[in-house]
Amino acid sequence: MSYLWHTKKFFSGPASSVWNVCLALCCGPGPVPVVSQRISARKGCLRGTSALEIGAGVSLPGIMAAKCGAEVILSDSSELPHCLEICRQSCQMNNLPQVHVVGLTWGHVSRDLLALPPQDIILASDVFFEPEDFEDILTTVYFLMQKNPKVQLWSTYQVRSADWSLEGLLYKWDMKCVQIPLESFGADKEDIAESALPGRHTVEMLVISFAKDSL
């Protein structure tokens, strides 16, 4: 997969605040600016929180959260060192030396996973890409929820098949899911932040947390 690196101005919605962030264009990028727009719209709630991005790759959501004052950790597969290097490059390009990068492989309980502090928010942009990975992702999220039962997973994904569903796995792992309307945070358009993304792709925003009877 090839990446095109650009520095773009990312508009935060009603407040019209602007940050310089690293926007990488890759195959199927629609969900990336959507979750970043959600972060931007909720920036007042992020300062001082702990946020972990999983499957970070180009790391735009994590970079946005760090610019909003969150204490951010970026992660990608420990089996894909080039993806971890892309995370580091994103931090360097955006002058964020305080952001840590760790290797986490979904479904694996590793030393790095065990060592993570409790998180307030888990960011995930288009990680629900291959159905065979869905349970490994939720297994990792469930482990993180044990450290902080109030943590929320903010996830955007591109709808690729009407037959794919998280419902059964969410029930199995005692989680609930709320779909967030894109218009509620200014992401219901084809060209967020002048980026021509997400285009005509159908993208949905989910907030996943423990079910009420788990708390």
PDB file of C-alpha atoms in Angstrom:
ATOM      1  CA  MET A   1       0.000   0.000   0.000  1.00  0.00           C
ATOM      2  CA  SER A   2       1.363   3.401  -0.921  1.00  0.00           C
ATOM      3  CA  TYR A   3       0.836   6.560   1.082  1.00  0.00           C
ATOM      4  CA  LEU A   4       0.704  10.167  -0.084  1.00  0.00           C
ATOM      5  CA  TRP A   5       1.723  12.536   2.703  1.00  0.00           C
ATOM      6  CA  HIS A   6       0.188  15.974   2.897  1.00  0.00           C
ATOM      7  CA  THR A   7      -0.020  18.624   5.567  1.00  0.00           C
ATOM      8  CA  LYS A   8      -3.579  19.935   5.577  1.00  0.00           C
ATOM      9  CA  LYS A   9      -5.623  22.355   7.673  1.00  0.00           C
ATOM     10  CA  PHE A  10      -8.211  20.446   9.634  1.00  0.00           C
ATOM     11  CA  PHE A  11     -11.245  22.544  10.559  1.00  0.00           C
ATOM     12  CA  SER A  12     -12.877  21.696  13.860  1.00  0.00           C
ATOM     13  CA  GLY A  13     -16.468  22.492  12.964  1.00  0.00           C
ATOM     14  CA  PRO A  14     -18.459  25.297  14.592  1.00  0.00           C
ATOM     15  CA  ALA A  15     -15.479  26.819  16.386  1.00  0.00           C
ATOM     16  CA  SER A  16     -13.517  26.981  13.106  1.00  0.00           C
ATOM     17  CA  SER A  17     -10.266  26.250  14.940  1.00  0.00           C
ATOM     18  CA  VAL A  18      -7.436  25.090  12.718  1.00  0.00           C
ATOM     19  CA  TRP A  19      -4.583  22.687  13.337  1.00  0.00           C
ATOM     20  CA  ASN A  20      -1.847  21.563  11.000  1.00  0.00           C
ATOM     21  CA  VAL A  21      -2.069  17.815  10.966  1.00  0.00           C
ATOM     22  CA  CYS A  22      -0.651  15.030   8.882  1.00  0.00           C
ATOM     23  CA  LEU A  23      -3.293  13.722   6.493  1.00  0.00           C
ATOM     24  CA  ALA A  24      -2.309  10.552   4.662  1.00  0.00           C
ATOM     25  CA  LEU A  25      -4.358   9.330   1.762  1.00  0.00           C
ATOM     26  CA  CYS A  26      -4.497   5.578   1.375  1.00  0.00           C
ATOM     27  CA  CYS A  27      -6.841   2.945  -0.016  1.00  0.00           C
ATOM     28  CA  GLY A  28     -10.309   3.190   1.544  1.00  0.00           C
ATOM     29  CA  PRO A  29      -9.638   6.306   3.712  1.00  0.00           C
ATOM     30  CA  GLY A  30     -13.215   7.475   4.204  1.00  0.00           C
ATOM     31  CA  PRO A  31     -13.628   6.743   7.947  1.00  0.00           C
ATOM     32  CA  VAL A  32     -10.357   8.456   8.947  1.00  0.00           C
ATOM     33  CA  PRO A  33     -11.493  12.099   8.648  1.00  0.00           C
ATOM     34  CA  VAL A  34     -14.920  11.222  10.098  1.00  0.00           C
ATOM     35  CA  VAL A  35     -13.595  10.069  13.479  1.00  0.00           C
ATOM     36  CA  SER A  36     -11.127  12.976  13.404  1.00  0.00           C
ATOM     37  CA  GLN A  37     -14.039  15.364  12.915  1.00  0.00           C
ATOM     38  CA  ARG A  38     -15.748  13.787  15.931  1.00  0.00           C
ATOM     39  CA  ILE A  39     -12.594  14.354  17.988  1.00  0.00           C
ATOM     40  CA  SER A  40     -12.416  17.947  16.819  1.00  0.00           C
ATOM     41  CA  ALA A  41     -16.077  18.544  17.685  1.00  0.00           C
ATOM     42  CA  ARG A  42     -15.525  17.135  21.187  1.00  0.00           C
ATOM     43  CA  LYS A  43     -12.152  18.786  21.801  1.00  0.00           C
ATOM     44  CA  GLY A  44     -13.309  20.460  24.986  1.00  0.00           C
ATOM     45  CA  CYS A  45     -13.899  17.050  26.575  1.00  0.00           C
ATOM     46  CA  LEU A  46     -10.540  15.587  25.559  1.00  0.00           C
ATOM     47  CA  ARG A  47      -8.028  17.725  27.429  1.00  0.00           C
ATOM     48  CA  GLY A  48      -6.406  15.685  30.183  1.00  0.00           C
ATOM     49  CA  THR A  49      -7.968  12.398  29.096  1.00  0.00           C
ATOM     50  CA  SER A  50      -6.046   9.259  28.133  1.00  0.00           C
ATOM     51  CA  ALA A  51      -6.601   8.027  24.590  1.00  0.00           C
ATOM     52  CA  LEU A  52      -5.296   4.974  22.767  1.00  0.00           C
ATOM     53  CA  GLU A  53      -5.565   4.605  19.004  1.00  0.00           C
ATOM     54  CA  ILE A  54      -5.590   1.002  17.784  1.00  0.00           C
ATOM     55  CA  GLY A  55      -4.702   0.073  14.217  1.00  0.00           C
ATOM     56  CA  ALA A  56      -3.387   3.622  13.986  1.00  0.00           C
ATOM     57  CA  GLY A  57      -1.348   3.518  10.775  1.00  0.00           C
ATOM     58  CA  VAL A  58      -1.276   7.133   9.600  1.00  0.00           C
ATOM     59  CA  SER A  59      -2.605   8.142  13.040  1.00  0.00           C
ATOM     60  CA  LEU A  60      -4.749  11.137  12.095  1.00  0.00           C
ATOM     61  CA  PRO A  61      -7.322  10.518  14.880  1.00  0.00           C
ATOM     62  CA  GLY A  62      -4.600  10.082  17.511  1.00  0.00           C
ATOM     63  CA  ILE A  63      -2.757  13.162  16.266  1.00  0.00           C
ATOM     64  CA  MET A  64      -5.998  15.157  16.459  1.00  0.00           C
ATOM     65  CA  ALA A  65      -6.631  13.941  20.016  1.00  0.00           C
ATOM     66  CA  ALA A  66      -3.097  14.904  21.051  1.00  0.00           C
ATOM     67  CA  LYS A  67      -3.567  18.372  19.515  1.00  0.00           C
ATOM     68  CA  CYS A  68      -6.741  18.664  21.603  1.00  0.00           C
ATOM     69  CA  GLY A  69      -4.795  18.021  24.817  1.00  0.00           C
ATOM     70  CA  ALA A  70      -5.298  14.290  25.358  1.00  0.00           C
ATOM     71  CA  GLU A  71      -2.475  12.037  26.533  1.00  0.00           C
ATOM     72  CA  VAL A  72      -2.230   9.775  23.521  1.00  0.00           C
ATOM     73  CA  ILE A  73      -0.690   6.390  22.788  1.00  0.00           C
ATOM     74  CA  LEU A  74      -0.611   5.184  19.186  1.00  0.00           C
ATOM     75  CA  SER A  75      -0.612   1.481  18.436  1.00  0.00           C
ATOM     76  CA  ASP A  76      -0.510  -0.819  15.458  1.00  0.00           C
ATOM     77  CA  SER A  77       0.318  -4.467  14.941  1.00  0.00           C
ATOM     78  CA  SER A  78       3.572  -5.589  16.547  1.00  0.00           C
ATOM     79  CA  GLU A  79       3.945  -7.809  13.476  1.00  0.00           C
ATOM     80  CA  LEU A  80       3.999  -4.794  11.118  1.00  0.00           C
ATOM     81  CA  PRO A  81       7.019  -2.656  12.027  1.00  0.00           C
ATOM     82  CA  HIS A  82       6.531  -0.430   8.975  1.00  0.00           C
ATOM     83  CA  CYS A  83       3.114   0.601  10.352  1.00  0.00           C
ATOM     84  CA  LEU A  84       4.687   1.495  13.695  1.00  0.00           C
ATOM     85  CA  GLU A  85       7.264   3.568  11.819  1.00  0.00           C
ATOM     86  CA  ILE A  86       4.454   5.446  10.049  1.00  0.00           C
ATOM     87  CA  CYS A  87       2.996   6.243  13.498  1.00  0.00           C
ATOM     88  CA  ARG A  88       6.356   7.637  14.597  1.00  0.00           C
ATOM     89  CA  GLN A  89       6.660   9.713  11.430  1.00  0.00           C
ATOM     90  CA  SER A  90       3.220  11.207  12.061  1.00  0.00           C
ATOM     91  CA  CYS A  91       4.351  12.251  15.550  1.00  0.00           C
ATOM     92  CA  GLN A  92       7.536  13.782  14.192  1.00  0.00           C
ATOM     93  CA  MET A  93       5.755  15.682  11.414  1.00  0.00           C
ATOM     94  CA  ASN A  94       3.314  17.152  13.925  1.00  0.00           C
ATOM     95  CA  ASN A  95       5.828  17.987  16.681  1.00  0.00           C
ATOM     96  CA  LEU A  96       4.376  15.540  19.199  1.00  0.00           C
ATOM     97  CA  PRO A  97       7.404  13.895  20.841  1.00  0.00           C
ATOM     98  CA  GLN A  98       5.338  13.093  23.949  1.00  0.00           C
ATOM     99  CA  VAL A  99       3.100  10.647  22.065  1.00  0.00           C
ATOM    100  CA  HIS A 100       4.177   7.041  22.610  1.00  0.00           C
ATOM    101  CA  VAL A 101       3.980   4.317  19.959  1.00  0.00           C
ATOM    102  CA  VAL A 102       3.505   0.661  20.960  1.00  0.00           C
ATOM    103  CA  GLY A 103       2.995  -2.579  19.074  1.00  0.00           C
ATOM    104  CA  LEU A 104      -0.313  -4.307  19.863  1.00  0.00           C
ATOM    105  CA  THR A 105      -1.578  -7.291  17.909  1.00  0.00           C
ATOM    106  CA  TRP A 106      -5.340  -7.759  18.201  1.00  0.00           C
ATOM    107  CA  GLY A 107      -6.299 -10.809  20.231  1.00  0.00           C
ATOM    108  CA  HIS A 108      -2.818 -11.238  21.738  1.00  0.00           C
ATOM    109  CA  VAL A 109      -2.089 -10.492  25.392  1.00  0.00           C
ATOM    110  CA  SER A 110       1.419  -9.060  25.220  1.00  0.00           C
ATOM    111  CA  ARG A 111       3.690  -7.251  27.668  1.00  0.00           C
ATOM    112  CA  ASP A 112       2.894  -3.944  25.968  1.00  0.00           C
ATOM    113  CA  LEU A 113      -0.838  -4.554  26.347  1.00  0.00           C
ATOM    114  CA  LEU A 114      -0.437  -5.522  29.998  1.00  0.00           C
ATOM    115  CA  ALA A 115       1.668  -2.427  30.647  1.00  0.00           C
ATOM    116  CA  LEU A 116      -0.866   0.045  29.235  1.00  0.00           C
ATOM    117  CA  PRO A 117      -2.419   2.394  31.792  1.00  0.00           C
ATOM    118  CA  PRO A 118      -6.219   2.683  31.975  1.00  0.00           C
ATOM    119  CA  GLN A 119      -7.657   4.580  29.021  1.00  0.00           C
ATOM    120  CA  ASP A 120     -10.640   6.913  28.797  1.00  0.00           C
ATOM    121  CA  ILE A 121     -11.105   6.632  25.021  1.00  0.00           C
ATOM    122  CA  ILE A 122     -10.044   4.049  22.460  1.00  0.00           C
ATOM    123  CA  LEU A 123      -9.917   5.389  18.901  1.00  0.00           C
ATOM    124  CA  ALA A 124     -10.397   3.067  15.946  1.00  0.00           C
ATOM    125  CA  SER A 125     -10.771   4.182  12.350  1.00  0.00           C
ATOM    126  CA  ASP A 126     -11.892   1.498   9.893  1.00  0.00           C
ATOM    127  CA  VAL A 127     -10.429  -1.374  11.903  1.00  0.00           C
ATOM    128  CA  PHE A 128     -13.592  -3.420  11.281  1.00  0.00           C
ATOM    129  CA  PHE A 129     -12.366  -4.164   7.773  1.00  0.00           C
ATOM    130  CA  GLU A 130     -12.110  -7.975   7.711  1.00  0.00           C
ATOM    131  CA  PRO A 131     -14.798 -10.021   9.539  1.00  0.00           C
ATOM    132  CA  GLU A 132     -12.219 -12.573  10.711  1.00  0.00           C
ATOM    133  CA  ASP A 133     -10.570  -9.788  12.750  1.00  0.00           C
ATOM    134  CA  PHE A 134     -13.734  -8.551  14.481  1.00  0.00           C
ATOM    135  CA  GLU A 135     -13.538 -10.787  17.544  1.00  0.00           C
ATOM    136  CA  ASP A 136      -9.788 -10.259  18.001  1.00  0.00           C
ATOM    137  CA  ILE A 137     -10.410  -6.503  18.039  1.00  0.00           C
ATOM    138  CA  LEU A 138     -13.213  -6.785  20.590  1.00  0.00           C
ATOM    139  CA  THR A 139     -11.133  -9.172  22.702  1.00  0.00           C
ATOM    140  CA  THR A 140      -8.415  -6.519  22.934  1.00  0.00           C
ATOM    141  CA  VAL A 141     -10.993  -3.821  23.689  1.00  0.00           C
ATOM    142  CA  TYR A 142     -12.564  -6.030  26.377  1.00  0.00           C
ATOM    143  CA  PHE A 143      -9.174  -6.434  28.060  1.00  0.00           C
ATOM    144  CA  LEU A 144      -8.750  -2.636  28.092  1.00  0.00           C
ATOM    145  CA  MET A 145     -12.262  -2.251  29.506  1.00  0.00           C
ATOM    146  CA  GLN A 146     -11.226  -4.374  32.478  1.00  0.00           C
ATOM    147  CA  LYS A 147      -8.760  -1.621  33.398  1.00  0.00           C
ATOM    148  CA  ASN A 148     -11.407   1.100  33.113  1.00  0.00           C
ATOM    149  CA  PRO A 149     -15.038  -0.067  32.767  1.00  0.00           C
ATOM    150  CA  LYS A 150     -16.040   3.477  31.755  1.00  0.00           C
ATOM    151  CA  VAL A 151     -13.798   3.544  28.677  1.00  0.00           C
ATOM    152  CA  GLN A 152     -15.470   4.179  25.315  1.00  0.00           C
ATOM    153  CA  LEU A 153     -14.436   2.913  21.899  1.00  0.00           C
ATOM    154  CA  TRP A 154     -14.956   5.582  19.237  1.00  0.00           C
ATOM    155  CA  SER A 155     -15.007   3.768  15.920  1.00  0.00           C
ATOM    156  CA  THR A 156     -15.824   4.696  12.355  1.00  0.00           C
ATOM    157  CA  TYR A 157     -16.093   2.190   9.578  1.00  0.00           C
ATOM    158  CA  GLN A 158     -16.989   2.067   5.922  1.00  0.00           C
ATOM    159  CA  VAL A 159     -20.041  -0.055   5.174  1.00  0.00           C
ATOM    160  CA  ARG A 160     -18.846  -2.760   2.784  1.00  0.00           C
ATOM    161  CA  SER A 161     -21.457  -5.505   3.200  1.00  0.00           C
ATOM    162  CA  ALA A 162     -24.957  -5.581   4.642  1.00  0.00           C
ATOM    163  CA  ASP A 163     -24.195  -9.102   5.879  1.00  0.00           C
ATOM    164  CA  TRP A 164     -21.446  -8.020   8.299  1.00  0.00           C
ATOM    165  CA  SER A 165     -22.561  -7.345  11.850  1.00  0.00           C
ATOM    166  CA  LEU A 166     -21.027  -6.837  15.284  1.00  0.00           C
ATOM    167  CA  GLU A 167     -24.267  -7.532  17.139  1.00  0.00           C
ATOM    168  CA  GLY A 168     -23.534 -11.121  18.134  1.00  0.00           C
ATOM    169  CA  LEU A 169     -19.984 -10.377  19.239  1.00  0.00           C
ATOM    170  CA  LEU A 170     -21.056  -7.332  21.238  1.00  0.00           C
ATOM    171  CA  TYR A 171     -23.592  -9.497  23.066  1.00  0.00           C
ATOM    172  CA  LYS A 172     -20.953 -12.176  23.690  1.00  0.00           C
ATOM    173  CA  TRP A 173     -18.504  -9.669  25.190  1.00  0.00           C
ATOM    174  CA  ASP A 174     -21.225  -7.820  27.166  1.00  0.00           C
ATOM    175  CA  MET A 175     -20.881  -4.572  25.260  1.00  0.00           C
ATOM    176  CA  LYS A 176     -23.353  -2.097  23.851  1.00  0.00           C
ATOM    177  CA  CYS A 177     -23.159   0.108  20.794  1.00  0.00           C
ATOM    178  CA  VAL A 178     -24.641   3.512  20.016  1.00  0.00           C
ATOM    179  CA  GLN A 179     -24.617   4.853  16.470  1.00  0.00           C
ATOM    180  CA  ILE A 180     -23.771   8.571  16.353  1.00  0.00           C
ATOM    181  CA  PRO A 181     -25.447  10.539  13.536  1.00  0.00           C
ATOM    182  CA  LEU A 182     -22.769  12.123  11.359  1.00  0.00           C
ATOM    183  CA  GLU A 183     -24.742  15.360  11.130  1.00  0.00           C
ATOM    184  CA  SER A 184     -24.439  15.764  14.915  1.00  0.00           C
ATOM    185  CA  PHE A 185     -20.760  16.648  14.530  1.00  0.00           C
ATOM    186  CA  GLY A 186     -20.581  18.091  11.033  1.00  0.00           C
ATOM    187  CA  ALA A 187     -19.373  14.954   9.237  1.00  0.00           C
ATOM    188  CA  ASP A 188     -22.362  14.419   6.949  1.00  0.00           C
ATOM    189  CA  LYS A 189     -20.617  15.721   3.833  1.00  0.00           C
ATOM    190  CA  GLU A 190     -18.273  14.423   1.160  1.00  0.00           C
ATOM    191  CA  ASP A 191     -15.330  16.782   1.704  1.00  0.00           C
ATOM    192  CA  ILE A 192     -14.356  17.122   5.365  1.00  0.00           C
ATOM    193  CA  ALA A 193     -11.582  19.693   5.896  1.00  0.00           C
ATOM    194  CA  GLU A 194     -11.228  20.284   2.128  1.00  0.00           C
ATOM    195  CA  SER A 195      -9.865  16.746   1.797  1.00  0.00           C
ATOM    196  CA  ALA A 196     -12.370  15.237  -0.716  1.00  0.00           C
ATOM    197  CA  LEU A 197     -12.959  12.580   1.975  1.00  0.00           C
ATOM    198  CA  PRO A 198     -14.941  10.486   2.796  1.00  0.00           C
ATOM    199  CA  GLY A 199     -16.391  11.047  -0.666  1.00  0.00           C
ATOM    200  CA  ARG A 200     -19.387   8.916  -1.582  1.00  0.00           C
ATOM    201  CA  HIS A 201     -18.527   6.074   0.803  1.00  0.00           C
ATOM    202  CA  THR A 202     -21.129   5.177   3.421  1.00  0.00           C
ATOM    203  CA  VAL A 203     -19.424   5.700   6.775  1.00  0.00           C
ATOM    204  CA  GLU A 204     -20.896   5.104  10.224  1.00  0.00           C
ATOM    205  CA  MET A 205     -19.740   6.328  13.645  1.00  0.00           C
ATOM    206  CA  LEU A 206     -20.139   4.018  16.643  1.00  0.00           C
ATOM    207  CA  VAL A 207     -19.477   4.424  20.361  1.00  0.00           C
ATOM    208  CA  ILE A 208     -18.987   1.044  22.034  1.00  0.00           C
ATOM    209  CA  SER A 209     -18.886   0.555  25.794  1.00  0.00           C
ATOM    210  CA  PHE A 210     -19.727  -2.001  28.456  1.00  0.00           C
ATOM    211  CA  ALA A 211     -23.416  -2.831  28.700  1.00  0.00           C
ATOM    212  CA  LYS A 212     -25.144  -1.159  31.657  1.00  0.00           C
ATOM    213  CA  ASP A 213     -25.472  -4.337  33.653  1.00  0.00           C
ATOM    214  CA  SER A 214     -21.670  -4.769  33.511  1.00  0.00           C
ATOM    215  CA  LEU A 215     -20.944  -1.597  35.500  1.00  0.00           C
TER     216      LEU A 215
END
